[in-house]
Amino acid sequence: MSGIFRLRLFLDFVAVGLVIACLAYWWLDNLWHELFGTALFALVIAHNVFNRRWYGTAGRKRHGLVRLFNVATIACLAAGMLIMLVTSLLISRDAFAFLALDGSFAIREIHMFAGYWVLAVIAIHLGTRWAVVMHVFRAAFGIEGHSPVRTVALRLAAAAIFFWGARSIVEMGFGSKLMLTYALDMWDFNDATLAFFVNYGSIVGLFATATHYGLMAIERRRQENSRSSAPAPFRR
């Protein structure tokens, strides 16, 4: 596993952390929010530079259901990031104040809604790459071979993250924010700063694990159907 590949994966996780940090607007002042957002877009540019070859091959490869899902996820992520970028420039008060518009409440709303959707789609995109993530971690810690105990432990951990994420969706009102019914709510960062990041981290984990195991089930079903529809071997 090359060092460049590990760096790319590390930067992807940093990008997820930056999105969550940007959602903690009331914990930051506006300048830090904009600086974190600028760093996020710089990482997005770096991510696309690292993966530029994918765009040249995406249209030439055969598109199964799983690959089509991955392409759709990347398209949605690109659209969400573009909306966030444009709206962030139009409402900037510090870093890019010279581009800001007056009376831009509606743009702020769009920016906030796009931010929550970007977090969800990034988590789904991470889930499509989860097998690669696990491979990197196994290589980094020198884990080899198959262990039933380790498999059970990892699946129990995934289940715990899934259920904690489901609880966090309710606690953070995440579903309402994705449905454009966002109401101004104030998280008490004086009492529960860590809980904010843990809750949103678990929501990312929920979307990622659900995507990973969902795609695994689809692929397993496809392989079973392929075997059942294969012609029987010719016997003389």
mmCIF file of C-alpha atoms in Angstrom:
data_model
loop_
_atom_site.group_PDB
_atom_site.id
_atom_site.type_symbol
_atom_site.label_atom_id
_atom_site.label_comp_id
_atom_site.label_asym_id
_atom_site.label_seq_id
_atom_site.Cartn_x
_atom_site.Cartn_y
_atom_site.Cartn_z
ATOM 1 C CA MET A 1 0.000 0.000 0.000
ATOM 2 C CA SER A 2 1.684 3.216 -1.162
ATOM 3 C CA GLY A 3 2.221 6.194 1.107
ATOM 4 C CA ILE A 4 0.368 8.419 -1.382
ATOM 5 C CA PHE A 5 -2.714 6.217 -1.152
ATOM 6 C CA ARG A 6 -2.653 6.360 2.652
ATOM 7 C CA LEU A 7 -2.291 10.125 2.508
ATOM 8 C CA ARG A 8 -5.322 10.345 0.215
ATOM 9 C CA LEU A 9 -7.371 8.263 2.628
ATOM 10 C CA PHE A 10 -6.230 10.355 5.590
ATOM 11 C CA LEU A 11 -7.216 13.559 3.793
ATOM 12 C CA ASP A 12 -10.659 12.086 3.067
ATOM 13 C CA PHE A 13 -11.230 11.566 6.799
ATOM 14 C CA VAL A 14 -9.935 15.069 7.500
ATOM 15 C CA ALA A 15 -12.525 16.382 5.018
ATOM 16 C CA VAL A 16 -15.309 14.592 6.935
ATOM 17 C CA GLY A 17 -14.031 16.165 10.156
ATOM 18 C CA LEU A 18 -13.987 19.614 8.558
ATOM 19 C CA VAL A 19 -17.612 19.265 7.421
ATOM 20 C CA ILE A 20 -18.675 18.376 10.975
ATOM 21 C CA ALA A 21 -16.600 21.249 12.366
ATOM 22 C CA CYS A 22 -18.276 23.641 9.931
ATOM 23 C CA LEU A 23 -21.683 22.460 11.173
ATOM 24 C CA ALA A 24 -20.653 23.542 14.677
ATOM 25 C CA TYR A 25 -21.164 27.168 13.658
ATOM 26 C CA TRP A 26 -22.257 28.287 17.113
ATOM 27 C CA TRP A 27 -19.090 26.774 18.612
ATOM 28 C CA LEU A 28 -16.855 28.717 16.231
ATOM 29 C CA ASP A 29 -16.829 32.368 15.338
ATOM 30 C CA ASN A 30 -17.589 33.189 11.717
ATOM 31 C CA LEU A 31 -13.947 33.599 10.688
ATOM 32 C CA TRP A 32 -12.997 30.080 11.824
ATOM 33 C CA HIS A 33 -16.078 28.694 10.123
ATOM 34 C CA GLU A 34 -14.969 30.256 6.847
ATOM 35 C CA LEU A 35 -11.350 29.144 7.283
ATOM 36 C CA PHE A 36 -12.446 25.552 7.914
ATOM 37 C CA GLY A 37 -14.707 25.774 4.881
ATOM 38 C CA THR A 38 -11.846 27.081 2.746
ATOM 39 C CA ALA A 39 -9.638 24.203 3.933
ATOM 40 C CA LEU A 40 -12.448 21.782 3.057
ATOM 41 C CA PHE A 41 -12.661 23.032 -0.524
ATOM 42 C CA ALA A 42 -8.868 22.870 -0.831
ATOM 43 C CA LEU A 43 -9.055 19.182 0.200
ATOM 44 C CA VAL A 44 -11.842 18.580 -2.300
ATOM 45 C CA ILE A 45 -9.658 20.014 -5.064
ATOM 46 C CA ALA A 46 -6.737 17.819 -3.923
ATOM 47 C CA HIS A 47 -9.029 14.773 -3.828
ATOM 48 C CA ASN A 48 -10.126 15.373 -7.403
ATOM 49 C CA VAL A 49 -6.542 15.885 -8.553
ATOM 50 C CA PHE A 50 -5.520 12.573 -6.952
ATOM 51 C CA ASN A 51 -8.470 10.786 -8.563
ATOM 52 C CA ARG A 52 -8.464 12.558 -11.934
ATOM 53 C CA ARG A 53 -7.975 9.291 -13.826
ATOM 54 C CA TRP A 54 -11.355 8.051 -12.579
ATOM 55 C CA TYR A 55 -13.179 10.671 -14.648
ATOM 56 C CA GLY A 56 -11.502 9.424 -17.816
ATOM 57 C CA THR A 57 -12.498 5.799 -17.217
ATOM 58 C CA ALA A 58 -15.958 6.242 -15.683
ATOM 59 C CA GLY A 59 -17.738 6.369 -19.024
ATOM 60 C CA ARG A 60 -15.834 3.507 -20.627
ATOM 61 C CA LYS A 61 -16.353 0.776 -18.039
ATOM 62 C CA ARG A 62 -19.385 -1.461 -17.797
ATOM 63 C CA HIS A 63 -21.830 -0.008 -15.289
ATOM 64 C CA GLY A 64 -23.412 -2.540 -12.959
ATOM 65 C CA LEU A 65 -25.866 -1.488 -10.276
ATOM 66 C CA VAL A 66 -23.165 -0.952 -7.643
ATOM 67 C CA ARG A 67 -21.005 1.115 -10.005
ATOM 68 C CA LEU A 68 -23.991 3.195 -11.112
ATOM 69 C CA PHE A 69 -24.746 3.881 -7.447
ATOM 70 C CA ASN A 70 -21.154 5.031 -6.951
ATOM 71 C CA VAL A 71 -21.303 7.317 -10.003
ATOM 72 C CA ALA A 72 -24.622 8.799 -8.818
ATOM 73 C CA THR A 73 -23.157 9.391 -5.355
ATOM 74 C CA ILE A 74 -20.158 11.236 -6.796
ATOM 75 C CA ALA A 75 -22.443 13.337 -9.015
ATOM 76 C CA CYS A 76 -24.618 14.292 -6.018
ATOM 77 C CA LEU A 77 -21.538 15.108 -3.969
ATOM 78 C CA ALA A 78 -20.164 17.312 -6.743
ATOM 79 C CA ALA A 79 -23.493 19.153 -7.002
ATOM 80 C CA GLY A 80 -23.689 19.657 -3.237
ATOM 81 C CA MET A 81 -20.126 20.925 -3.040
ATOM 82 C CA LEU A 82 -20.725 23.328 -5.909
ATOM 83 C CA ILE A 83 -23.813 24.741 -4.176
ATOM 84 C CA MET A 84 -21.880 25.120 -0.934
ATOM 85 C CA LEU A 85 -19.004 26.854 -2.704
ATOM 86 C CA VAL A 86 -21.166 29.379 -4.556
ATOM 87 C CA THR A 87 -23.374 30.173 -1.573
ATOM 88 C CA SER A 88 -20.393 30.452 0.791
ATOM 89 C CA LEU A 89 -18.849 33.126 -1.421
ATOM 90 C CA LEU A 90 -22.126 35.034 -1.558
ATOM 91 C CA ILE A 91 -22.594 35.127 2.236
ATOM 92 C CA SER A 92 -18.955 35.470 3.342
ATOM 93 C CA ARG A 93 -18.383 38.083 6.042
ATOM 94 C CA ASP A 94 -14.641 37.669 6.576
ATOM 95 C CA ALA A 95 -12.493 35.692 4.140
ATOM 96 C CA PHE A 96 -14.347 36.698 0.961
ATOM 97 C CA ALA A 97 -16.438 39.622 2.173
ATOM 98 C CA PHE A 98 -15.879 41.543 -1.071
ATOM 99 C CA LEU A 99 -18.027 38.933 -2.896
ATOM 100 C CA ALA A 100 -20.915 38.889 -0.406
ATOM 101 C CA LEU A 101 -24.462 40.004 -1.182
ATOM 102 C CA ASP A 102 -26.654 42.075 1.128
ATOM 103 C CA GLY A 103 -29.908 40.668 2.432
ATOM 104 C CA SER A 104 -28.928 37.081 1.660
ATOM 105 C CA PHE A 105 -30.989 35.163 4.257
ATOM 106 C CA ALA A 106 -32.331 32.727 1.642
ATOM 107 C CA ILE A 107 -28.798 32.004 0.443
ATOM 108 C CA ARG A 108 -27.754 31.262 4.021
ATOM 109 C CA GLU A 109 -30.596 28.777 4.320
ATOM 110 C CA ILE A 110 -29.567 27.064 1.090
ATOM 111 C CA HIS A 111 -25.958 26.968 2.332
ATOM 112 C CA MET A 112 -26.984 25.291 5.599
ATOM 113 C CA PHE A 113 -29.220 22.725 3.913
ATOM 114 C CA ALA A 114 -26.491 21.911 1.386
ATOM 115 C CA GLY A 115 -24.036 21.405 4.237
ATOM 116 C CA TYR A 116 -26.169 18.720 5.873
ATOM 117 C CA TRP A 117 -26.734 16.954 2.564
ATOM 118 C CA VAL A 118 -23.014 17.072 1.766
ATOM 119 C CA LEU A 119 -22.259 15.380 5.101
ATOM 120 C CA ALA A 120 -24.770 12.608 4.329
ATOM 121 C CA VAL A 121 -23.491 12.058 0.791
ATOM 122 C CA ILE A 122 -19.835 12.080 1.910
ATOM 123 C CA ALA A 123 -20.726 9.388 4.445
ATOM 124 C CA ILE A 124 -22.427 7.334 1.725
ATOM 125 C CA HIS A 125 -19.408 7.813 -0.537
ATOM 126 C CA LEU A 126 -17.183 6.651 2.312
ATOM 127 C CA GLY A 127 -19.359 3.552 2.615
ATOM 128 C CA THR A 128 -18.738 2.701 -1.038
ATOM 129 C CA ARG A 129 -15.008 2.721 -0.214
ATOM 130 C CA TRP A 130 -15.218 0.986 3.156
ATOM 131 C CA ALA A 131 -13.639 -2.259 1.960
ATOM 132 C CA VAL A 132 -10.608 -0.206 0.846
ATOM 133 C CA VAL A 133 -10.553 1.585 4.215
ATOM 134 C CA MET A 134 -10.497 -1.730 6.075
ATOM 135 C CA HIS A 135 -7.752 -3.038 3.796
ATOM 136 C CA VAL A 136 -5.600 -0.002 4.579
ATOM 137 C CA PHE A 137 -6.109 -0.430 8.324
ATOM 138 C CA ARG A 138 -5.243 -4.129 8.136
ATOM 139 C CA ALA A 139 -2.065 -3.311 6.231
ATOM 140 C CA ALA A 140 -1.148 -0.486 8.620
ATOM 141 C CA PHE A 141 -1.465 -2.705 11.719
ATOM 142 C CA GLY A 142 -0.058 -5.844 10.114
ATOM 143 C CA ILE A 143 -3.302 -7.821 10.414
ATOM 144 C CA GLU A 144 -3.297 -10.882 8.191
ATOM 145 C CA GLY A 145 -5.559 -13.849 7.647
ATOM 146 C CA HIS A 146 -9.157 -14.378 8.665
ATOM 147 C CA SER A 147 -10.303 -14.393 12.283
ATOM 148 C CA PRO A 148 -13.930 -15.274 13.159
ATOM 149 C CA VAL A 149 -13.547 -13.492 16.501
ATOM 150 C CA ARG A 150 -12.303 -10.319 14.818
ATOM 151 C CA THR A 151 -15.104 -10.495 12.245
ATOM 152 C CA VAL A 152 -17.755 -10.792 14.976
ATOM 153 C CA ALA A 153 -16.170 -7.956 16.961
ATOM 154 C CA LEU A 154 -16.114 -5.659 13.923
ATOM 155 C CA ARG A 155 -19.720 -6.431 13.070
ATOM 156 C CA LEU A 156 -20.805 -5.775 16.645
ATOM 157 C CA ALA A 157 -18.934 -2.458 16.499
ATOM 158 C CA ALA A 158 -20.668 -1.624 13.209
ATOM 159 C CA ALA A 159 -24.048 -2.467 14.769
ATOM 160 C CA ALA A 160 -23.290 -0.248 17.776
ATOM 161 C CA ILE A 161 -22.319 2.651 15.479
ATOM 162 C CA PHE A 162 -25.468 2.089 13.420
ATOM 163 C CA PHE A 163 -27.814 2.227 16.418
ATOM 164 C CA TRP A 164 -25.988 5.154 18.009
ATOM 165 C CA GLY A 165 -26.214 6.957 14.686
ATOM 166 C CA ALA A 166 -29.959 6.284 14.517
ATOM 167 C CA ARG A 167 -30.318 7.739 18.012
ATOM 168 C CA SER A 168 -28.206 10.746 17.025
ATOM 169 C CA ILE A 169 -30.339 11.435 13.939
ATOM 170 C CA VAL A 170 -33.306 11.930 16.262
ATOM 171 C CA GLU A 171 -31.367 13.890 18.886
ATOM 172 C CA MET A 172 -29.778 16.248 16.341
ATOM 173 C CA GLY A 173 -32.933 16.615 14.227
ATOM 174 C CA PHE A 174 -30.876 15.519 11.237
ATOM 175 C CA GLY A 175 -33.799 14.091 9.290
ATOM 176 C CA SER A 176 -35.696 17.378 9.512
ATOM 177 C CA LYS A 177 -32.642 19.272 8.325
ATOM 178 C CA LEU A 178 -32.343 17.013 5.283
ATOM 179 C CA MET A 179 -36.044 17.532 4.497
ATOM 180 C CA LEU A 180 -35.657 21.328 4.357
ATOM 181 C CA THR A 181 -37.710 21.855 7.512
ATOM 182 C CA TYR A 182 -34.726 23.142 9.436
ATOM 183 C CA ALA A 183 -35.587 25.299 12.433
ATOM 184 C CA LEU A 184 -33.001 27.415 14.221
ATOM 185 C CA ASP A 185 -31.832 25.360 17.194
ATOM 186 C CA MET A 186 -28.973 26.095 19.532
ATOM 187 C CA TRP A 187 -26.761 23.254 20.685
ATOM 188 C CA ASP A 188 -25.325 23.974 24.138
ATOM 189 C CA PHE A 189 -21.605 23.738 23.422
ATOM 190 C CA ASN A 190 -20.760 24.813 26.962
ATOM 191 C CA ASP A 191 -22.185 21.582 28.363
ATOM 192 C CA ALA A 192 -21.898 19.096 25.517
ATOM 193 C CA THR A 193 -19.248 20.011 22.946
ATOM 194 C CA LEU A 194 -17.899 16.463 22.697
ATOM 195 C CA ALA A 195 -21.425 15.037 22.356
ATOM 196 C CA PHE A 196 -22.020 17.196 19.269
ATOM 197 C CA PHE A 197 -19.040 15.719 17.440
ATOM 198 C CA VAL A 198 -19.699 12.185 18.676
ATOM 199 C CA ASN A 199 -23.307 12.375 17.502
ATOM 200 C CA TYR A 200 -22.437 13.642 14.041
ATOM 201 C CA GLY A 201 -19.557 11.164 13.810
ATOM 202 C CA SER A 202 -21.992 8.343 14.563
ATOM 203 C CA ILE A 203 -24.373 9.663 11.888
ATOM 204 C CA VAL A 204 -21.512 9.466 9.385
ATOM 205 C CA GLY A 205 -20.840 5.933 10.622
ATOM 206 C CA LEU A 206 -24.492 4.978 10.200
ATOM 207 C CA PHE A 207 -24.661 6.104 6.570
ATOM 208 C CA ALA A 208 -21.268 4.548 5.795
ATOM 209 C CA THR A 209 -22.014 1.143 7.363
ATOM 210 C CA ALA A 210 -25.520 1.001 5.891
ATOM 211 C CA THR A 211 -24.092 1.740 2.449
ATOM 212 C CA HIS A 212 -21.269 -0.786 2.805
ATOM 213 C CA TYR A 213 -23.419 -3.690 3.954
ATOM 214 C CA GLY A 214 -26.226 -2.750 1.574
ATOM 215 C CA LEU A 215 -23.883 -2.864 -1.410
ATOM 216 C CA MET A 216 -22.408 -6.132 -0.131
ATOM 217 C CA ALA A 217 -25.896 -7.663 -0.052
ATOM 218 C CA ILE A 218 -26.643 -6.422 -3.569
ATOM 219 C CA GLU A 219 -23.372 -7.806 -4.911
ATOM 220 C CA ARG A 220 -23.912 -11.151 -3.178
ATOM 221 C CA ARG A 221 -27.410 -11.380 -4.637
ATOM 222 C CA ARG A 222 -26.061 -10.552 -8.091
ATOM 223 C CA GLN A 223 -23.464 -13.304 -7.861
ATOM 224 C CA GLU A 224 -26.071 -15.823 -6.700
ATOM 225 C CA ASN A 225 -28.357 -14.914 -9.595
ATOM 226 C CA SER A 226 -25.434 -15.177 -11.997
ATOM 227 C CA ARG A 227 -24.573 -18.666 -10.771
ATOM 228 C CA SER A 228 -28.184 -19.844 -10.868
ATOM 229 C CA SER A 229 -28.689 -18.580 -14.426
ATOM 230 C CA ALA A 230 -25.439 -20.083 -15.748
ATOM 231 C CA PRO A 231 -25.967 -23.056 -18.101
ATOM 232 C CA ALA A 232 -25.365 -26.470 -16.634
ATOM 233 C CA PRO A 233 -22.035 -28.064 -17.646
ATOM 234 C CA PHE A 234 -22.239 -30.342 -20.669
ATOM 235 C CA ARG A 235 -21.951 -33.992 -19.827
ATOM 236 C CA ARG A 236 -21.317 -36.776 -22.297
#
